[in-house]
Amino acid sequence: PETWLRTTPPTLLEELTRPWAPPRGARILVAVSGGADSLALLFLLAALAPGRGWTLAAATLDHGLRGEASAEDRRFVEQVCRRLGLDCYSAQRSAIPEPGVSPEDAARRLRHEFLRQAAAAEGAAAIALGHQLEDQVETVLYRLARGTSLTGAGAMTRWTPPLWRPLLGVSRRTLRELLQRQGEGWREDASNAGLDAARNRIRHIVLPALTRALGEAALAGIARSASLAREEGEALAALAERLAPEPLPAPAGSRAFDRRRLADLPSALRRLLLRDQLQALAGPELRLTRAHLEGIDALIEARGPGRRVDLPMGWVARREKGVIMLASSAEEEGFDG
């Protein structure tokens, strides 16, 4: 660990110890896939832990998408943890996608569920993830290409309890160079090399083209733009909450608002308010598109004959006698306005 502290640039160490870092004495669970990014994070945190009073554990999941290669990744992580004297939560679980869910998304959800369970078992205050600068830029570009809000353009956050992403300002190349200087190898996920997935095409085609055209500083610039978008999106969301009309009496598990009071708000604030209200009801898994929110906006402004908008996960928005109701499809059937 001491050699890591001596050979790591001070600016990188600052990324891991700035104000959003867990407090002294915290228990931290490090998510490790065996790839360079998460492995470098594990070594860096192991080097910093004694001075910060942190205690560490690691977690690795084989979700079965790559057969024996996934199992070898898991065994590799277990071996590294034994060298470092760290507890390692290790499991093999199959990611079975639901209809309309890609295998990659199913694996991601399974991994997050596993990490939260491991963190709870460990009493960990934070789950450290190895997302780095290029991951952030890929997320921003992917969302912009599909159409997104300020919140979406903000991409990943450094600290969304319990998830901690301390490497968002660190490049992939920097992390690999750190491992190479220490003589440490890592595992490569062969599926990341293909061009079938949109994220891989951004990584292998778009980002190199951007850096050739504008220089490597362009990636850091996009990441800074994400931070600004997130801050401004949060400010607008706070303003929407402050200006929001008081909800009307409604059945449990639903929300009702006076349509005219909503119509008095700018449409951008209405969309933020309605998005937050629906996610408070249904949970953050509710994925609302701009089309969903514009459909509700049309109800508020009483444009057209439609009186109902169907939303994901069985939720609906309905206009009835001057009231906008947000409810699950089962609950809203009993609403008579």
mmCIF file of C-alpha atoms in Angstrom:
data_model
loop_
_atom_site.group_PDB
_atom_site.id
_atom_site.type_symbol
_atom_site.label_atom_id
_atom_site.label_comp_id
_atom_site.label_asym_id
_atom_site.label_seq_id
_atom_site.Cartn_x
_atom_site.Cartn_y
_atom_site.Cartn_z
ATOM 1 C CA PRO A 1 0.000 0.000 0.000
ATOM 2 C CA GLU A 2 2.793 2.482 0.748
ATOM 3 C CA THR A 3 4.217 2.211 -2.754
ATOM 4 C CA TRP A 4 0.814 3.097 -4.161
ATOM 5 C CA LEU A 5 0.738 6.254 -2.050
ATOM 6 C CA ARG A 6 4.263 7.223 -3.158
ATOM 7 C CA THR A 7 3.707 6.656 -6.880
ATOM 8 C CA THR A 8 0.111 7.909 -7.279
ATOM 9 C CA PRO A 9 -0.222 11.555 -8.433
ATOM 10 C CA PRO A 10 -1.444 13.780 -5.563
ATOM 11 C CA THR A 11 -4.292 15.084 -7.740
ATOM 12 C CA LEU A 12 -5.631 11.541 -8.087
ATOM 13 C CA LEU A 13 -5.435 10.917 -4.345
ATOM 14 C CA GLU A 14 -7.390 14.138 -3.838
ATOM 15 C CA GLU A 15 -10.183 12.710 -5.986
ATOM 16 C CA LEU A 16 -10.578 9.922 -3.417
ATOM 17 C CA THR A 17 -10.405 12.118 -0.311
ATOM 18 C CA ARG A 18 -12.388 15.213 -1.254
ATOM 19 C CA PRO A 19 -15.480 16.223 0.767
ATOM 20 C CA TRP A 20 -17.752 13.596 -0.787
ATOM 21 C CA ALA A 21 -15.561 10.756 0.529
ATOM 22 C CA PRO A 22 -16.947 8.601 3.368
ATOM 23 C CA PRO A 23 -16.071 9.857 6.869
ATOM 24 C CA ARG A 24 -13.177 8.586 8.932
ATOM 25 C CA GLY A 25 -13.767 5.132 10.344
ATOM 26 C CA ALA A 26 -16.338 4.185 7.708
ATOM 27 C CA ARG A 27 -16.755 0.626 6.447
ATOM 28 C CA ILE A 28 -16.544 0.607 2.622
ATOM 29 C CA LEU A 29 -17.579 -2.160 0.253
ATOM 30 C CA VAL A 30 -15.585 -2.036 -3.005
ATOM 31 C CA ALA A 31 -17.286 -3.481 -6.090
ATOM 32 C CA VAL A 32 -14.582 -5.308 -8.050
ATOM 33 C CA SER A 33 -15.095 -6.993 -11.404
ATOM 34 C CA GLY A 34 -11.437 -7.811 -12.031
ATOM 35 C CA GLY A 35 -11.166 -5.120 -14.703
ATOM 36 C CA ALA A 36 -8.518 -2.404 -14.524
ATOM 37 C CA ASP A 37 -10.771 0.381 -13.225
ATOM 38 C CA SER A 38 -12.282 -1.410 -10.235
ATOM 39 C CA LEU A 39 -9.002 -3.176 -9.457
ATOM 40 C CA ALA A 40 -7.095 0.126 -9.367
ATOM 41 C CA LEU A 41 -9.812 1.520 -7.097
ATOM 42 C CA LEU A 42 -9.408 -1.424 -4.726
ATOM 43 C CA PHE A 43 -5.621 -0.952 -4.470
ATOM 44 C CA LEU A 44 -5.946 2.824 -4.040
ATOM 45 C CA LEU A 45 -8.517 2.523 -1.273
ATOM 46 C CA ALA A 46 -6.460 -0.189 0.436
ATOM 47 C CA ALA A 47 -3.498 2.222 0.416
ATOM 48 C CA LEU A 48 -5.558 5.129 1.789
ATOM 49 C CA ALA A 49 -7.586 3.148 4.326
ATOM 50 C CA PRO A 50 -5.123 3.097 7.255
ATOM 51 C CA GLY A 51 -4.636 6.865 7.169
ATOM 52 C CA ARG A 52 -8.383 7.520 6.886
ATOM 53 C CA GLY A 53 -9.447 4.925 9.431
ATOM 54 C CA TRP A 54 -11.494 3.114 6.780
ATOM 55 C CA THR A 55 -12.064 -0.626 6.817
ATOM 56 C CA LEU A 56 -12.640 -2.354 3.488
ATOM 57 C CA ALA A 57 -14.378 -5.384 2.093
ATOM 58 C CA ALA A 58 -14.776 -6.338 -1.552
ATOM 59 C CA ALA A 59 -17.652 -7.828 -3.515
ATOM 60 C CA THR A 60 -17.596 -9.571 -6.876
ATOM 61 C CA LEU A 61 -20.427 -11.187 -8.810
ATOM 62 C CA ASP A 62 -20.340 -13.699 -11.646
ATOM 63 C CA HIS A 63 -23.656 -13.113 -13.421
ATOM 64 C CA GLY A 64 -23.072 -15.917 -15.875
ATOM 65 C CA LEU A 65 -23.155 -13.955 -19.133
ATOM 66 C CA ARG A 66 -19.663 -15.045 -20.293
ATOM 67 C CA GLY A 67 -19.460 -18.623 -19.062
ATOM 68 C CA GLU A 68 -16.078 -19.774 -17.762
ATOM 69 C CA ALA A 69 -14.508 -16.347 -18.386
ATOM 70 C CA SER A 70 -16.869 -14.827 -15.786
ATOM 71 C CA ALA A 71 -15.948 -17.551 -13.293
ATOM 72 C CA GLU A 72 -12.239 -16.884 -13.886
ATOM 73 C CA ASP A 73 -12.824 -13.165 -13.234
ATOM 74 C CA ARG A 74 -14.439 -14.028 -9.902
ATOM 75 C CA ARG A 75 -11.571 -16.316 -8.883
ATOM 76 C CA PHE A 76 -9.046 -13.637 -9.852
ATOM 77 C CA VAL A 77 -10.751 -11.083 -7.584
ATOM 78 C CA GLU A 78 -10.892 -13.583 -4.721
ATOM 79 C CA GLN A 79 -7.139 -14.162 -5.067
ATOM 80 C CA VAL A 80 -6.359 -10.415 -5.009
ATOM 81 C CA CYS A 81 -8.487 -9.989 -1.884
ATOM 82 C CA ARG A 82 -6.610 -12.818 -0.151
ATOM 83 C CA ARG A 83 -3.328 -11.040 -0.937
ATOM 84 C CA LEU A 84 -4.689 -7.824 0.581
ATOM 85 C CA GLY A 85 -6.212 -9.583 3.572
ATOM 86 C CA LEU A 86 -9.721 -8.356 2.727
ATOM 87 C CA ASP A 87 -13.055 -10.099 3.154
ATOM 88 C CA CYS A 88 -14.569 -10.827 -0.254
ATOM 89 C CA TYR A 89 -18.261 -11.353 -0.904
ATOM 90 C CA SER A 90 -18.322 -13.566 -3.960
ATOM 91 C CA ALA A 91 -21.307 -15.141 -5.693
ATOM 92 C CA GLN A 92 -22.536 -16.656 -8.922
ATOM 93 C CA ARG A 93 -26.071 -15.773 -9.951
ATOM 94 C CA SER A 94 -27.787 -15.991 -13.325
ATOM 95 C CA ALA A 95 -29.173 -12.804 -14.821
ATOM 96 C CA ILE A 96 -32.541 -13.711 -16.342
ATOM 97 C CA PRO A 97 -33.929 -10.748 -18.295
ATOM 98 C CA GLU A 98 -37.617 -9.910 -18.202
ATOM 99 C CA PRO A 99 -39.441 -9.223 -21.487
ATOM 100 C CA GLY A 100 -38.142 -5.996 -23.001
ATOM 101 C CA VAL A 101 -35.019 -5.957 -20.787
ATOM 102 C CA SER A 102 -31.604 -6.590 -22.342
ATOM 103 C CA PRO A 103 -29.260 -9.180 -20.795
ATOM 104 C CA GLU A 104 -26.851 -6.358 -19.950
ATOM 105 C CA ASP A 105 -29.546 -4.378 -18.104
ATOM 106 C CA ALA A 106 -30.669 -7.523 -16.285
ATOM 107 C CA ALA A 107 -27.071 -8.175 -15.209
ATOM 108 C CA ARG A 108 -26.688 -4.567 -14.047
ATOM 109 C CA ARG A 109 -29.810 -4.778 -11.890
ATOM 110 C CA LEU A 110 -28.715 -8.107 -10.448
ATOM 111 C CA ARG A 111 -25.286 -6.662 -9.647
ATOM 112 C CA HIS A 112 -26.748 -3.648 -7.836
ATOM 113 C CA GLU A 113 -29.081 -5.881 -5.836
ATOM 114 C CA PHE A 114 -26.153 -8.124 -4.868
ATOM 115 C CA LEU A 115 -24.001 -5.136 -3.864
ATOM 116 C CA ARG A 116 -26.723 -3.659 -1.673
ATOM 117 C CA GLN A 117 -27.230 -7.014 0.042
ATOM 118 C CA ALA A 118 -23.483 -7.380 0.631
ATOM 119 C CA ALA A 119 -23.233 -3.803 1.946
ATOM 120 C CA ALA A 120 -26.093 -4.438 4.364
ATOM 121 C CA ALA A 121 -24.448 -7.642 5.593
ATOM 122 C CA GLU A 122 -21.147 -5.780 6.101
ATOM 123 C CA GLY A 123 -22.695 -2.687 7.659
ATOM 124 C CA ALA A 124 -20.954 -0.671 4.947
ATOM 125 C CA ALA A 125 -21.644 3.066 4.755
ATOM 126 C CA ALA A 126 -20.615 3.238 1.091
ATOM 127 C CA ILE A 127 -20.363 1.041 -1.992
ATOM 128 C CA ALA A 128 -17.334 2.188 -4.009
ATOM 129 C CA LEU A 129 -17.716 1.811 -7.783
ATOM 130 C CA GLY A 130 -14.946 2.071 -10.374
ATOM 131 C CA HIS A 131 -16.687 4.262 -12.967
ATOM 132 C CA GLN A 132 -14.145 6.670 -14.428
ATOM 133 C CA LEU A 133 -13.955 9.679 -16.747
ATOM 134 C CA GLU A 134 -14.641 7.884 -20.033
ATOM 135 C CA ASP A 135 -17.565 6.002 -18.475
ATOM 136 C CA GLN A 136 -19.075 9.365 -17.541
ATOM 137 C CA VAL A 137 -18.518 10.819 -21.012
ATOM 138 C CA GLU A 138 -20.007 7.724 -22.663
ATOM 139 C CA THR A 139 -23.099 8.063 -20.474
ATOM 140 C CA VAL A 140 -23.507 11.763 -21.316
ATOM 141 C CA LEU A 141 -23.148 11.216 -25.073
ATOM 142 C CA TYR A 142 -25.461 8.200 -25.075
ATOM 143 C CA ARG A 143 -28.188 10.114 -23.245
ATOM 144 C CA LEU A 144 -27.799 13.235 -25.369
ATOM 145 C CA ALA A 145 -28.068 11.165 -28.536
ATOM 146 C CA ARG A 146 -31.361 9.695 -27.322
ATOM 147 C CA GLY A 147 -32.682 13.012 -26.025
ATOM 148 C CA THR A 148 -32.464 13.849 -22.347
ATOM 149 C CA SER A 149 -33.112 16.487 -19.701
ATOM 150 C CA LEU A 150 -30.592 18.442 -17.638
ATOM 151 C CA THR A 151 -30.826 15.714 -15.020
ATOM 152 C CA GLY A 152 -30.103 13.040 -17.630
ATOM 153 C CA ALA A 153 -27.187 15.034 -19.060
ATOM 154 C CA GLY A 154 -25.785 15.176 -15.525
ATOM 155 C CA ALA A 155 -25.165 11.423 -15.875
ATOM 156 C CA MET A 156 -23.528 9.727 -12.874
ATOM 157 C CA THR A 157 -22.989 11.409 -9.519
ATOM 158 C CA ARG A 158 -19.993 10.991 -7.255
ATOM 159 C CA TRP A 159 -22.152 10.367 -4.195
ATOM 160 C CA THR A 160 -25.687 8.975 -4.256
ATOM 161 C CA PRO A 161 -25.903 7.140 -0.929
ATOM 162 C CA PRO A 162 -24.734 4.465 -0.633
ATOM 163 C CA LEU A 163 -23.075 4.565 -4.074
ATOM 164 C CA TRP A 164 -19.694 6.330 -4.212
ATOM 165 C CA ARG A 165 -17.891 6.928 -7.525
ATOM 166 C CA PRO A 166 -14.586 8.590 -6.634
ATOM 167 C CA LEU A 167 -12.897 8.076 -10.039
ATOM 168 C CA LEU A 168 -15.242 10.075 -12.294
ATOM 169 C CA GLY A 169 -12.490 12.637 -12.871
ATOM 170 C CA VAL A 170 -9.764 10.048 -13.610
ATOM 171 C CA SER A 171 -9.031 8.702 -17.075
ATOM 172 C CA ARG A 172 -8.966 5.028 -18.002
ATOM 173 C CA ARG A 173 -5.369 5.365 -19.198
ATOM 174 C CA THR A 174 -4.219 6.826 -15.852
ATOM 175 C CA LEU A 175 -5.655 3.867 -13.952
ATOM 176 C CA ARG A 176 -4.017 1.337 -16.261
ATOM 177 C CA GLU A 177 -0.671 3.105 -15.956
ATOM 178 C CA LEU A 178 -0.926 2.935 -12.163
ATOM 179 C CA LEU A 179 -1.483 -0.822 -12.277
ATOM 180 C CA GLN A 180 1.350 -1.326 -14.751
ATOM 181 C CA ARG A 181 3.805 0.639 -12.574
ATOM 182 C CA GLN A 182 2.935 -1.653 -9.664
ATOM 183 C CA GLY A 183 3.275 -4.792 -11.811
ATOM 184 C CA GLU A 184 -0.406 -5.641 -11.381
ATOM 185 C CA GLY A 185 -2.420 -7.369 -14.083
ATOM 186 C CA TRP A 186 -6.159 -7.243 -14.603
ATOM 187 C CA ARG A 187 -8.916 -9.082 -16.415
ATOM 188 C CA GLU A 188 -10.335 -7.946 -19.754
ATOM 189 C CA ASP A 189 -14.018 -8.439 -20.548
ATOM 190 C CA ALA A 190 -14.018 -9.595 -24.187
ATOM 191 C CA SER A 191 -17.611 -8.396 -24.645
ATOM 192 C CA ASN A 192 -16.386 -4.799 -24.290
ATOM 193 C CA ALA A 193 -14.435 -5.112 -27.548
ATOM 194 C CA GLY A 194 -17.436 -5.805 -29.802
ATOM 195 C CA LEU A 195 -19.383 -3.101 -31.605
ATOM 196 C CA ASP A 196 -22.876 -4.530 -31.224
ATOM 197 C CA ALA A 197 -23.703 -2.487 -28.122
ATOM 198 C CA ALA A 198 -24.204 1.271 -28.487
ATOM 199 C CA ARG A 199 -21.973 2.007 -25.494
ATOM 200 C CA ASN A 200 -19.134 0.051 -27.104
ATOM 201 C CA ARG A 201 -19.511 1.996 -30.355
ATOM 202 C CA ILE A 202 -19.260 5.254 -28.401
ATOM 203 C CA ARG A 203 -16.159 3.938 -26.607
ATOM 204 C CA HIS A 204 -14.314 2.603 -29.632
ATOM 205 C CA ILE A 205 -15.455 4.964 -32.403
ATOM 206 C CA VAL A 206 -16.885 8.218 -31.029
ATOM 207 C CA LEU A 207 -14.454 8.965 -28.185
ATOM 208 C CA PRO A 208 -11.318 8.388 -30.302
ATOM 209 C CA ALA A 209 -12.774 10.617 -33.022
ATOM 210 C CA LEU A 210 -13.526 13.325 -30.455
ATOM 211 C CA THR A 211 -10.019 13.269 -29.016
ATOM 212 C CA ARG A 212 -8.441 13.316 -32.482
ATOM 213 C CA ALA A 213 -10.559 16.315 -33.486
ATOM 214 C CA LEU A 214 -10.526 18.319 -30.242
ATOM 215 C CA GLY A 215 -7.791 16.874 -28.045
ATOM 216 C CA GLU A 216 -8.019 14.787 -24.911
ATOM 217 C CA ALA A 217 -9.188 17.805 -22.903
ATOM 218 C CA ALA A 218 -12.530 17.488 -24.707
ATOM 219 C CA LEU A 219 -13.466 14.488 -22.568
ATOM 220 C CA ALA A 220 -12.808 16.363 -19.328
ATOM 221 C CA GLY A 221 -14.834 19.259 -20.760
ATOM 222 C CA ILE A 222 -17.818 16.997 -21.385
ATOM 223 C CA ALA A 223 -17.544 15.646 -17.848
ATOM 224 C CA ARG A 224 -17.506 19.222 -16.475
ATOM 225 C CA SER A 225 -20.604 19.979 -18.537
ATOM 226 C CA ALA A 226 -22.293 16.987 -16.922
ATOM 227 C CA SER A 227 -21.528 18.395 -13.468
ATOM 228 C CA LEU A 228 -22.984 21.786 -14.444
ATOM 229 C CA ALA A 229 -26.080 20.185 -15.958
ATOM 230 C CA ARG A 230 -26.636 18.160 -12.811
ATOM 231 C CA GLU A 231 -26.277 21.214 -10.537
ATOM 232 C CA GLU A 232 -28.652 23.284 -12.679
ATOM 233 C CA GLY A 233 -31.114 20.401 -12.924
ATOM 234 C CA GLU A 234 -31.113 20.055 -9.143
ATOM 235 C CA ALA A 235 -31.712 23.812 -8.782
ATOM 236 C CA LEU A 236 -34.680 23.666 -11.156
ATOM 237 C CA ALA A 237 -36.095 20.627 -9.347
ATOM 238 C CA ALA A 238 -35.850 22.505 -6.025
ATOM 239 C CA LEU A 239 -37.623 25.489 -7.606
ATOM 240 C CA ALA A 240 -40.358 23.221 -8.976
ATOM 241 C CA GLU A 241 -40.883 21.732 -5.526
ATOM 242 C CA ARG A 242 -41.104 25.192 -3.937
ATOM 243 C CA LEU A 243 -43.642 26.433 -6.495
ATOM 244 C CA ALA A 244 -45.672 23.221 -6.588
ATOM 245 C CA PRO A 245 -49.360 23.514 -5.660
ATOM 246 C CA GLU A 246 -50.518 21.616 -2.590
ATOM 247 C CA PRO A 247 -51.808 18.121 -3.473
ATOM 248 C CA LEU A 248 -55.544 17.547 -3.181
ATOM 249 C CA PRO A 249 -57.003 14.753 -1.035
ATOM 250 C CA ALA A 250 -56.449 11.450 -2.868
ATOM 251 C CA PRO A 251 -56.435 7.705 -2.160
ATOM 252 C CA ALA A 252 -53.301 6.273 -0.545
ATOM 253 C CA GLY A 253 -50.547 5.613 -3.044
ATOM 254 C CA SER A 254 -51.692 8.313 -5.486
ATOM 255 C CA ARG A 255 -51.457 12.086 -5.983
ATOM 256 C CA ALA A 256 -54.067 14.596 -7.137
ATOM 257 C CA PHE A 257 -53.494 18.225 -8.202
ATOM 258 C CA ASP A 258 -55.707 21.091 -9.293
ATOM 259 C CA ARG A 259 -55.276 21.226 -13.075
ATOM 260 C CA ARG A 260 -55.399 25.028 -13.285
ATOM 261 C CA ARG A 261 -52.780 25.457 -10.581
ATOM 262 C CA LEU A 262 -50.452 23.161 -12.515
ATOM 263 C CA ALA A 263 -51.217 25.008 -15.751
ATOM 264 C CA ASP A 264 -49.978 28.254 -14.155
ATOM 265 C CA LEU A 265 -46.459 26.807 -13.865
ATOM 266 C CA PRO A 266 -43.973 26.909 -16.785
ATOM 267 C CA SER A 267 -44.091 23.582 -18.599
ATOM 268 C CA ALA A 268 -40.434 22.782 -17.755
ATOM 269 C CA LEU A 269 -41.160 23.085 -14.028
ATOM 270 C CA ARG A 270 -44.362 21.067 -14.429
ATOM 271 C CA ARG A 271 -42.432 18.224 -16.016
ATOM 272 C CA LEU A 272 -39.886 18.202 -13.188
ATOM 273 C CA LEU A 273 -42.643 18.282 -10.580
ATOM 274 C CA LEU A 274 -44.607 15.468 -12.180
ATOM 275 C CA ARG A 275 -41.512 13.331 -12.740
ATOM 276 C CA ASP A 276 -40.500 13.676 -9.088
ATOM 277 C CA GLN A 277 -44.043 13.033 -7.845
ATOM 278 C CA LEU A 278 -44.368 9.881 -9.938
ATOM 279 C CA GLN A 279 -40.958 8.565 -8.906
ATOM 280 C CA ALA A 280 -41.809 9.258 -5.273
ATOM 281 C CA LEU A 281 -44.909 7.105 -5.753
ATOM 282 C CA ALA A 282 -43.485 4.326 -7.929
ATOM 283 C CA GLY A 283 -39.786 4.405 -7.025
ATOM 284 C CA PRO A 284 -36.699 5.429 -9.017
ATOM 285 C CA GLU A 285 -37.105 2.388 -11.309
ATOM 286 C CA LEU A 286 -39.977 4.194 -13.041
ATOM 287 C CA ARG A 287 -38.439 5.338 -16.325
ATOM 288 C CA LEU A 288 -40.389 8.237 -17.784
ATOM 289 C CA THR A 289 -39.639 9.464 -21.291
ATOM 290 C CA ARG A 290 -40.218 12.959 -22.609
ATOM 291 C CA ALA A 291 -43.234 11.566 -24.512
ATOM 292 C CA HIS A 292 -44.810 10.446 -21.220
ATOM 293 C CA LEU A 293 -44.297 13.849 -19.608
ATOM 294 C CA GLU A 294 -45.505 15.727 -22.690
ATOM 295 C CA GLY A 295 -48.608 13.545 -22.692
ATOM 296 C CA ILE A 296 -49.341 14.566 -19.092
ATOM 297 C CA ASP A 297 -48.638 18.180 -20.058
ATOM 298 C CA ALA A 298 -51.326 17.918 -22.734
ATOM 299 C CA LEU A 299 -53.777 16.737 -20.072
ATOM 300 C CA ILE A 300 -52.903 19.719 -17.882
ATOM 301 C CA GLU A 301 -53.416 22.192 -20.709
ATOM 302 C CA ALA A 302 -56.545 20.328 -21.812
ATOM 303 C CA ARG A 303 -55.231 19.971 -25.359
ATOM 304 C CA GLY A 304 -57.182 17.409 -27.356
ATOM 305 C CA PRO A 305 -59.805 14.880 -26.296
ATOM 306 C CA GLY A 306 -57.457 12.544 -24.374
ATOM 307 C CA ARG A 307 -58.178 12.174 -20.682
ATOM 308 C CA ARG A 308 -55.570 9.558 -19.757
ATOM 309 C CA VAL A 309 -51.884 8.791 -20.346
ATOM 310 C CA ASP A 310 -50.569 5.270 -19.733
ATOM 311 C CA LEU A 311 -47.167 5.238 -18.052
ATOM 312 C CA PRO A 312 -44.584 2.471 -17.385
ATOM 313 C CA MET A 313 -45.036 -0.123 -14.641
ATOM 314 C CA GLY A 314 -48.828 0.122 -14.688
ATOM 315 C CA TRP A 315 -49.055 3.802 -13.694
ATOM 316 C CA VAL A 316 -51.395 6.323 -15.298
ATOM 317 C CA ALA A 317 -52.111 10.040 -15.336
ATOM 318 C CA ARG A 318 -55.761 11.017 -15.711
ATOM 319 C CA ARG A 319 -57.717 14.277 -16.061
ATOM 320 C CA GLU A 320 -61.141 14.359 -14.458
ATOM 321 C CA LYS A 321 -63.255 17.419 -13.511
ATOM 322 C CA GLY A 322 -60.374 19.841 -13.210
ATOM 323 C CA VAL A 323 -58.109 17.404 -11.364
ATOM 324 C CA ILE A 324 -54.940 15.630 -12.524
ATOM 325 C CA MET A 325 -54.588 12.249 -10.826
ATOM 326 C CA LEU A 326 -51.371 10.201 -10.738
ATOM 327 C CA ALA A 327 -52.023 6.611 -9.677
ATOM 328 C CA SER A 328 -51.439 2.957 -10.409
ATOM 329 C CA SER A 329 -53.865 1.593 -12.988
ATOM 330 C CA ALA A 330 -55.631 -0.467 -10.302
ATOM 331 C CA GLU A 331 -56.118 2.509 -7.957
ATOM 332 C CA GLU A 332 -57.148 5.041 -10.580
ATOM 333 C CA GLU A 333 -60.153 2.976 -11.741
ATOM 334 C CA GLY A 334 -61.933 3.986 -8.573
ATOM 335 C CA PHE A 335 -61.258 7.717 -9.010
ATOM 336 C CA ASP A 336 -64.413 9.628 -9.831
ATOM 337 C CA GLY A 337 -62.932 13.145 -9.770
#
